[in-house]
XYZ file of C-alpha atoms in Angstrom:
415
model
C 16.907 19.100 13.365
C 17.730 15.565 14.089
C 15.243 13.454 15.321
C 15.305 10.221 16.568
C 13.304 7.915 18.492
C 14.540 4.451 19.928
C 11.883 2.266 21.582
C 12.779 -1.027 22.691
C 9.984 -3.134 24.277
C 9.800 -7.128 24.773
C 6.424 -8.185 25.279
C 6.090 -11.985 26.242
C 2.761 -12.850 26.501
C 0.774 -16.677 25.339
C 4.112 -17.851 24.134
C 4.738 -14.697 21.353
C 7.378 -11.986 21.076
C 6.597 -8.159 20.144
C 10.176 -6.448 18.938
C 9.237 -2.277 18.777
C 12.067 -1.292 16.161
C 13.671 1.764 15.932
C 11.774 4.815 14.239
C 13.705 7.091 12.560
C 12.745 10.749 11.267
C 15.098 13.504 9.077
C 15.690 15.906 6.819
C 17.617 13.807 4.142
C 17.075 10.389 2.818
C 20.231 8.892 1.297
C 20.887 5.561 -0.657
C 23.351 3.153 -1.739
C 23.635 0.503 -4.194
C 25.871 -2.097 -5.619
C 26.218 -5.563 -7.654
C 28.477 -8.358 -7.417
C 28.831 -11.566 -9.359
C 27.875 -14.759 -6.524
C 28.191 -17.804 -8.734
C 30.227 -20.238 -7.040
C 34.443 -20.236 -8.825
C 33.864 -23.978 -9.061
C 30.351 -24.947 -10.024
C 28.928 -28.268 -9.911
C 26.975 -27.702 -12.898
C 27.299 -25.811 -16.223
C 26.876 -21.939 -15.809
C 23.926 -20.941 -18.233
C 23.628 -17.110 -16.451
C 25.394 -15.966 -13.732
C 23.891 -15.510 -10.395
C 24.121 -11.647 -8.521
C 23.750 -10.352 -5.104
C 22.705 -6.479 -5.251
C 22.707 -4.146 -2.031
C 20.548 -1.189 -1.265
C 21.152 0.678 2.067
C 18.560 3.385 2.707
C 19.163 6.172 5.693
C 18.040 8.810 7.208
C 19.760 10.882 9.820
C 22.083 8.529 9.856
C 20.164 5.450 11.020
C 20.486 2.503 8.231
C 18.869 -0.315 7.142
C 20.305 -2.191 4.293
C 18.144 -4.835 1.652
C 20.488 -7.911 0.041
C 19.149 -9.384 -2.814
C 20.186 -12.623 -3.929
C 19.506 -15.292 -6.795
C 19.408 -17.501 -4.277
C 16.979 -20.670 -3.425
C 16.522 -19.390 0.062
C 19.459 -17.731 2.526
C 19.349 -17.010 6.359
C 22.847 -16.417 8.410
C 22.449 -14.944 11.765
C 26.318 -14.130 11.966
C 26.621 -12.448 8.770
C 23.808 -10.202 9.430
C 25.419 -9.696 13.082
C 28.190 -8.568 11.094
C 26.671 -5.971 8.574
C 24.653 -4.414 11.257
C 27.981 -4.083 13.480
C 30.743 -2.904 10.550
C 27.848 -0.760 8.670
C 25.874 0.735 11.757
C 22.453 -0.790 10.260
C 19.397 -0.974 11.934
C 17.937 -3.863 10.057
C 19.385 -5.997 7.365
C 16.729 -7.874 5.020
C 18.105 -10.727 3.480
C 15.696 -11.305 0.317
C 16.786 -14.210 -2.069
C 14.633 -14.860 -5.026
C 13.654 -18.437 -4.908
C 15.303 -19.539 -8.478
C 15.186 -23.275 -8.791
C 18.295 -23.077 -10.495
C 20.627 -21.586 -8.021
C 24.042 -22.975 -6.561
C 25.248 -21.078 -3.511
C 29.175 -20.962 -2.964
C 31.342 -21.792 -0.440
C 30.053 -20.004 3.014
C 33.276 -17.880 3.389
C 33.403 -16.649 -0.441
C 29.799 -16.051 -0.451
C 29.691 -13.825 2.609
C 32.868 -11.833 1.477
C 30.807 -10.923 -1.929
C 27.805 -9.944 0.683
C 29.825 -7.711 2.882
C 31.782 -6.170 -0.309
C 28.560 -4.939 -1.960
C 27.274 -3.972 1.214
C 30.418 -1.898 1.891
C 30.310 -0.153 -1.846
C 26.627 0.863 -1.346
C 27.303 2.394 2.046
C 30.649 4.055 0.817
C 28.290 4.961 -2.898
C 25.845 6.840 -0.916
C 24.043 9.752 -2.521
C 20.966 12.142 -1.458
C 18.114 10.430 -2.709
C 14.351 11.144 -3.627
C 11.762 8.124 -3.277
C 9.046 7.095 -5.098
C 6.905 4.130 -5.856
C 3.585 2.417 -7.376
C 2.695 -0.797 -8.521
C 0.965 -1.840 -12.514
C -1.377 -4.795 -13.306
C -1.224 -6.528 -16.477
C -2.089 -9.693 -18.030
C -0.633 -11.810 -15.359
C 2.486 -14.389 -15.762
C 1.737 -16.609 -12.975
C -1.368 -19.183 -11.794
C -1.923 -20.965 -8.366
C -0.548 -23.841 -8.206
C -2.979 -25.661 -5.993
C -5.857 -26.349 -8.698
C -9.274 -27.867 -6.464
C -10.122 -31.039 -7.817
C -13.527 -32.790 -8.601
C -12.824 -34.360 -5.004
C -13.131 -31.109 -3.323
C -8.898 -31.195 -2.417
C -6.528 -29.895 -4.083
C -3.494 -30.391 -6.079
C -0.655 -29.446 -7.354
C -0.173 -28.484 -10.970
C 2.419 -30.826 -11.499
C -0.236 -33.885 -10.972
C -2.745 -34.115 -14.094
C -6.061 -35.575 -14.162
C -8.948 -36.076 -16.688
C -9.417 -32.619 -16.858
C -5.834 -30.896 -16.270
C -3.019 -32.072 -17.820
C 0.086 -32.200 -15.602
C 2.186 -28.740 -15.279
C -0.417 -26.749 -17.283
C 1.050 -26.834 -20.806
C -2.226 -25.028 -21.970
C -1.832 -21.891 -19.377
C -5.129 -21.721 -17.869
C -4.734 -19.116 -15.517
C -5.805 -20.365 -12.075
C -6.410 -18.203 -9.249
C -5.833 -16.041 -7.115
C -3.181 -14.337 -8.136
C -1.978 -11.112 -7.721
C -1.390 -9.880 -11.388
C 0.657 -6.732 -10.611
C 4.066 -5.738 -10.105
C 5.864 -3.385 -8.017
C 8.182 -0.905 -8.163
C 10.064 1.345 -5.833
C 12.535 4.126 -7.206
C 15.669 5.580 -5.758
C 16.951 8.460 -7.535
C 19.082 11.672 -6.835
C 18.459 15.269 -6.351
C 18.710 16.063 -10.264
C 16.214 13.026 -10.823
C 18.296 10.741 -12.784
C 17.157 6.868 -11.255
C 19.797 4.801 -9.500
C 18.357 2.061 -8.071
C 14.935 -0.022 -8.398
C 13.129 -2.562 -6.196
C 11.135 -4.705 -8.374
C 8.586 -6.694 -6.474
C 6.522 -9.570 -8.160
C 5.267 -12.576 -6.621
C 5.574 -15.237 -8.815
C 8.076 -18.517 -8.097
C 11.410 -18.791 -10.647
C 10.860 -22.204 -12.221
C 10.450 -22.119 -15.407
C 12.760 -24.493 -15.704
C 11.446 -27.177 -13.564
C 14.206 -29.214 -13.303
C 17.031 -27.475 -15.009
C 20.592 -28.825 -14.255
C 22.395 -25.517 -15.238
C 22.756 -22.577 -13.008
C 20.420 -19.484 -14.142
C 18.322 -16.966 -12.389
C 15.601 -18.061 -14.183
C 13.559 -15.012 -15.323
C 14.017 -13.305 -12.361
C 17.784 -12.730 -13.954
C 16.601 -11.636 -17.420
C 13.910 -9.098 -16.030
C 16.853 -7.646 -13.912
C 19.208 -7.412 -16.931
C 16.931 -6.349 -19.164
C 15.631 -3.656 -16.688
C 18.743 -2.595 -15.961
C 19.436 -2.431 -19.577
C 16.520 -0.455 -20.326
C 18.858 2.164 -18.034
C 21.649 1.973 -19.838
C 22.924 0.170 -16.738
C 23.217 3.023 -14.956
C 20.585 1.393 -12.251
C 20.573 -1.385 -9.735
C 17.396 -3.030 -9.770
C 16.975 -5.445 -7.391
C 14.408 -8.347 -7.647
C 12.269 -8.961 -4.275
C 10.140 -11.910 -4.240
C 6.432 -11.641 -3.279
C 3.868 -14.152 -1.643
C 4.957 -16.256 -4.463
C 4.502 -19.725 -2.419
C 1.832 -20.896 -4.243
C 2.298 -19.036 -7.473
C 4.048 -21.030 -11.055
C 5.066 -19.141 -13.896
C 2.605 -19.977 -16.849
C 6.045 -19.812 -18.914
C 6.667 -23.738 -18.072
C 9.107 -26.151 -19.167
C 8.717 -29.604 -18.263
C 11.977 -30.300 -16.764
C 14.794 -32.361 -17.642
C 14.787 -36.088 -16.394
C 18.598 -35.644 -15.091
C 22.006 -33.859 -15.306
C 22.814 -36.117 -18.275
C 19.164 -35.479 -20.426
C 20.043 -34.293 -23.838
C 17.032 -32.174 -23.637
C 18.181 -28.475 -22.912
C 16.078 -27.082 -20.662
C 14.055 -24.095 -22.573
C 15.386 -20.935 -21.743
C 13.356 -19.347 -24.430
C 10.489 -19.269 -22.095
C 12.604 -18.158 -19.181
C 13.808 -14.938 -22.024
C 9.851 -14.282 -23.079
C 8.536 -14.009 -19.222
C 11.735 -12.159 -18.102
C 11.401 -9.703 -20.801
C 7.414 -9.056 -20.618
C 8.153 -8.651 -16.650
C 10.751 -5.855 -17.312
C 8.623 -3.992 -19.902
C 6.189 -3.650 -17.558
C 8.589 -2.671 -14.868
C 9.888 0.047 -16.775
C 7.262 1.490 -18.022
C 6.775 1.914 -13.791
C 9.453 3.430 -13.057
C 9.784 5.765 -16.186
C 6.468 7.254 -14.985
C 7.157 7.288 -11.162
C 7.678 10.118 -9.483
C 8.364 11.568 -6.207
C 5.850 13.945 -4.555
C 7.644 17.595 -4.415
C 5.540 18.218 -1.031
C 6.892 14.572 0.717
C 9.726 15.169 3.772
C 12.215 12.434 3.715
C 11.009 9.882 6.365
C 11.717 6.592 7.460
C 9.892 4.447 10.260
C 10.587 0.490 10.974
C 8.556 -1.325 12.857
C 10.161 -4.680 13.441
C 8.436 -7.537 15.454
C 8.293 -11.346 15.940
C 5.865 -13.955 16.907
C 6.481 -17.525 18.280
C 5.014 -20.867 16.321
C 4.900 -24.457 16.370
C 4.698 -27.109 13.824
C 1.316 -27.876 12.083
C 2.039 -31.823 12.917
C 5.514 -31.602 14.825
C 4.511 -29.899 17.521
C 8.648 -30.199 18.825
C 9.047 -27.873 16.028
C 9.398 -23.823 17.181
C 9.361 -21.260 14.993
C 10.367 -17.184 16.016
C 8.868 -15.597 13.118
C 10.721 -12.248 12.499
C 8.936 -9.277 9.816
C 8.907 -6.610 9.361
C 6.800 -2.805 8.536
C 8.906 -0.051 6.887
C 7.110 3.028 5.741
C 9.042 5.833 4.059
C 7.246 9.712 3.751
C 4.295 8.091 5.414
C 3.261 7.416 1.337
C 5.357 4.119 0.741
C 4.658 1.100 2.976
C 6.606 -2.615 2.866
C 5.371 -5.370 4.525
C 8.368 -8.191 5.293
C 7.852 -11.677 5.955
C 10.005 -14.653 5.618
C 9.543 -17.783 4.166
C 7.159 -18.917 1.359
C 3.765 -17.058 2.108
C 0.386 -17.469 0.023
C -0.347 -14.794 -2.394
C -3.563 -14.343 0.355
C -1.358 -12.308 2.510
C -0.057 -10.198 -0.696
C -3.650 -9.309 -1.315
C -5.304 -8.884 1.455
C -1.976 -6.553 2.605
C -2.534 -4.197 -0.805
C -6.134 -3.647 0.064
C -5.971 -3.081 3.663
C -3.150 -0.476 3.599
C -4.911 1.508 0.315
C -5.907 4.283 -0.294
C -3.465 5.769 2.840
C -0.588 4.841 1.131
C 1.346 2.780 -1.566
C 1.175 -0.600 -0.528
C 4.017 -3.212 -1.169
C 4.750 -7.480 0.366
C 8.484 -8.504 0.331
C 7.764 -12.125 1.140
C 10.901 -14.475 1.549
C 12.482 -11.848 3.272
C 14.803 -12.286 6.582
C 15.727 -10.593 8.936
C 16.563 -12.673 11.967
C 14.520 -15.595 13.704
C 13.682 -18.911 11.629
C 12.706 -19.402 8.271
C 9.476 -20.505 8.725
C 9.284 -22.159 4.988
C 5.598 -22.269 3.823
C 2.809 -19.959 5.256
C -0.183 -20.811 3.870
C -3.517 -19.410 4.306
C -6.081 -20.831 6.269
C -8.672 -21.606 3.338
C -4.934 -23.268 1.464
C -3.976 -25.549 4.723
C -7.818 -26.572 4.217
C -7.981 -27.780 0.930
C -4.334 -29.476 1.089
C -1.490 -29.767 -1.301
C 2.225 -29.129 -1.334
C 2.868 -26.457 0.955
C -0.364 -26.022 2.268
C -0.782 -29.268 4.358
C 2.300 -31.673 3.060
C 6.043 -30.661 3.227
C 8.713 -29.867 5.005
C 8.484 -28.820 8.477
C 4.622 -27.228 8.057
C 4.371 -24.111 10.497
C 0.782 -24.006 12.633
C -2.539 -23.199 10.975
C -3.323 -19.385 10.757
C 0.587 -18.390 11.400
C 0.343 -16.256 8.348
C -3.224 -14.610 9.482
C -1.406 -14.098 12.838
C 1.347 -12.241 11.009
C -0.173 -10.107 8.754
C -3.185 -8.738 11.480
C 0.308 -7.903 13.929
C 1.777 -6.487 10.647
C -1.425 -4.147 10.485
C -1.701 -3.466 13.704
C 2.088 -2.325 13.800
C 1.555 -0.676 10.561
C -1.363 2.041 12.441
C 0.771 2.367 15.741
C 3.789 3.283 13.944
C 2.471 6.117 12.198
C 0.313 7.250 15.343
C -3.221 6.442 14.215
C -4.422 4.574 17.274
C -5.281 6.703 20.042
């Protein structure tokens, strides 16, 4: 029988927003995927790998919600999501672009017609689908970027001192990080897979300053995952809390456009490729749980900031909690967040279900750019207490508690 639930409630209370999202219960979950090329038909610089938007759309009962990856720096649009939600009949859209350093988005009109084309094929491309997901550590990829000085303050890993060179040509793996990666599987009723969400929080630099267009390795661990398929599966990448997280793959950077110096893509090849075996090596031993009913619950929300030093600036803060067979459970926030949140999100939800954190992830409201944790905004450093536009101390604890707390009264635990 068809069941669904729509609870609206604004809540204004000590300058925040709640949002209660629609919850949605059925019978059948179905998906929908697609790819499309989204490098720009008249790049300013030389095309080293092509750039890709891929679409999943995920319903139940009819009631949709639809993820957009990009290999994208960053990528809000208010009107375009209007749009989708409107011509599609989706719930939610989550706009989740990957971070590369090395992106070049096209002209607004082209770009948007390439969005609403793959989200069209995946809604027409639907197919009964069977969940399932988990995450794998391994010997991790990334460090922290902010490295505490002799001083007691830290630093970025770009600036050396008598004790660490400058971008960490040696890889000493600085902490926290979160040395796992996630995966969520899509596939049909006869178990072959169709689509993958591959989740690792790590930012795509490795070329620091490249002056070619690539996906960095977020593009080869796609391909080669894909690959791995026999490309018979959309994976799409979904950035973590990857804001204070560098690939240990580094290269230096080129000094400009016209340095001879090709930027190393070797690197970018190695940490793509060790990222995908680890990803499919996931998803080949995923599988769903014959006893799960298909299910699908969103809680979305929103809370109301200011600026750490600007207090002119306002931030609404919109995120996310999807949960799918009460076993699967995705945290969405937008912007750059710490891997803190990533963490402390994993161990918190465990063991009553799979835990995952799509960070740089919109879905309406302002991009609130860098969410650092408290300890982070402390000790200083890019992003934690310089930059552009910083966002109010403790935003991101603020977040994630009303993340957990939305997380237990979706699925009915509080009394």
């Amino acid at each position: 029988m068809k069941r669904i639930r729509i609870v609206l409630i604004f809540i204004f209370l000590n300058g925040m927003a709640q949002l209660f999202s629609p919850v949605f219960a059925g019978e059948k979950l179905l998906a929908g995927t697609a790819k499309i090329n989204i490098t720009p038909p008249q790049p300013k610089y030389p095309v080293h790998d092509s750039l890709y938007a891929r679409s999943l759309v995920l319903e139940v009962d009819g009631a949709r919600i639809a993820f957009v990856a990009l290999d994208l720096g960053g990528y809000t649009n208010v009107s375009l999501a209007e749009l989708l939600k409107k011509r599609f009949e989706l719930k939610e859209v989550y706009f989740c672009p990957q971070h590369t350093h090395s992106s070049e988005r096209a002209p607004q009109e082209w770009l948007e017609k390439q969005i609403v084309s793959i989200v069209e094929q995946a809604v027409r491309n639907r197919f009964e689908a069977r969940i399932s997901g988990g995450y794998r550590s391994f010997p991790q990829l990334s460090f922290n970027r902010l490295i505490m000085r002799n001083d007691g303050r830290a630093r970025e890993s770009w600036l050396g001192d008598e004790h660490y060179r400058a971008v960490n040509p040696e890889r000493i793996p600085h902490g926290p990080v979160d040395p796992a990666v996630g995966v969520i599987k899509l596939e049909d009723m006869a178990g072959k897979p169709k689509a993958l969400i591959m989740n690792y929080a790590c930012h795509p630099d490795v070329a620091w300053n490249n002056f070619e267009i690539s996906a960095d390795y977020v593009g080869y661990a796609v391909k080669y995952t894909e690959e791995a398929f026999d490309n018979t599966v959309t994976c799409l990448f979904v950035q973590g809390g990857g804001g204070n997280q560098a690939p240990l793959f580094k290269d230096g950077g080129r000094t400009g456009p016209d340095d001879p110096r090709p930027s190393d893509y070797d690197l970018i090849d190695r940490m793509g490729k060790l990222l995908s075996v680890e990803a499919v090596k996931l998803a080949s031993g995923l599988y769903p749980d014959p006893s799960d009913k298909p299910d699908m619950k969103v809680y979305a929300d929103s809370l109301f900031f200011t600026g750490r030093y600007d207090k002119s600036l306002y931030y609404n803060v919109h995120f996310s909690v999807i949960a799918f067979n009460g076993r699967y459970v995705i945290a969405t926030v937008p912007g750059e967040p710490f891997i803190k949140f990533q963490i402390d999100w994993k161990r918190e939800i465990q063991p009553d279900a799979v835990p995952f954190f799509f960070g740089y992830t919109w879905n309406g409201g302002k991009w609130p750019v860098y969410l650092p944790d408290i300890r982070s905004a402390a000790y200083g450093g890019y992003g934690a207490d310089q930059g552009p536009g910083l966002i109010e101390v403790g935003a991101g604890e603020k977040i994630m508690i009303r993340q957990l707390e939305n997380y237990y009264r979706m699925m009915g635990t509080f009394q």
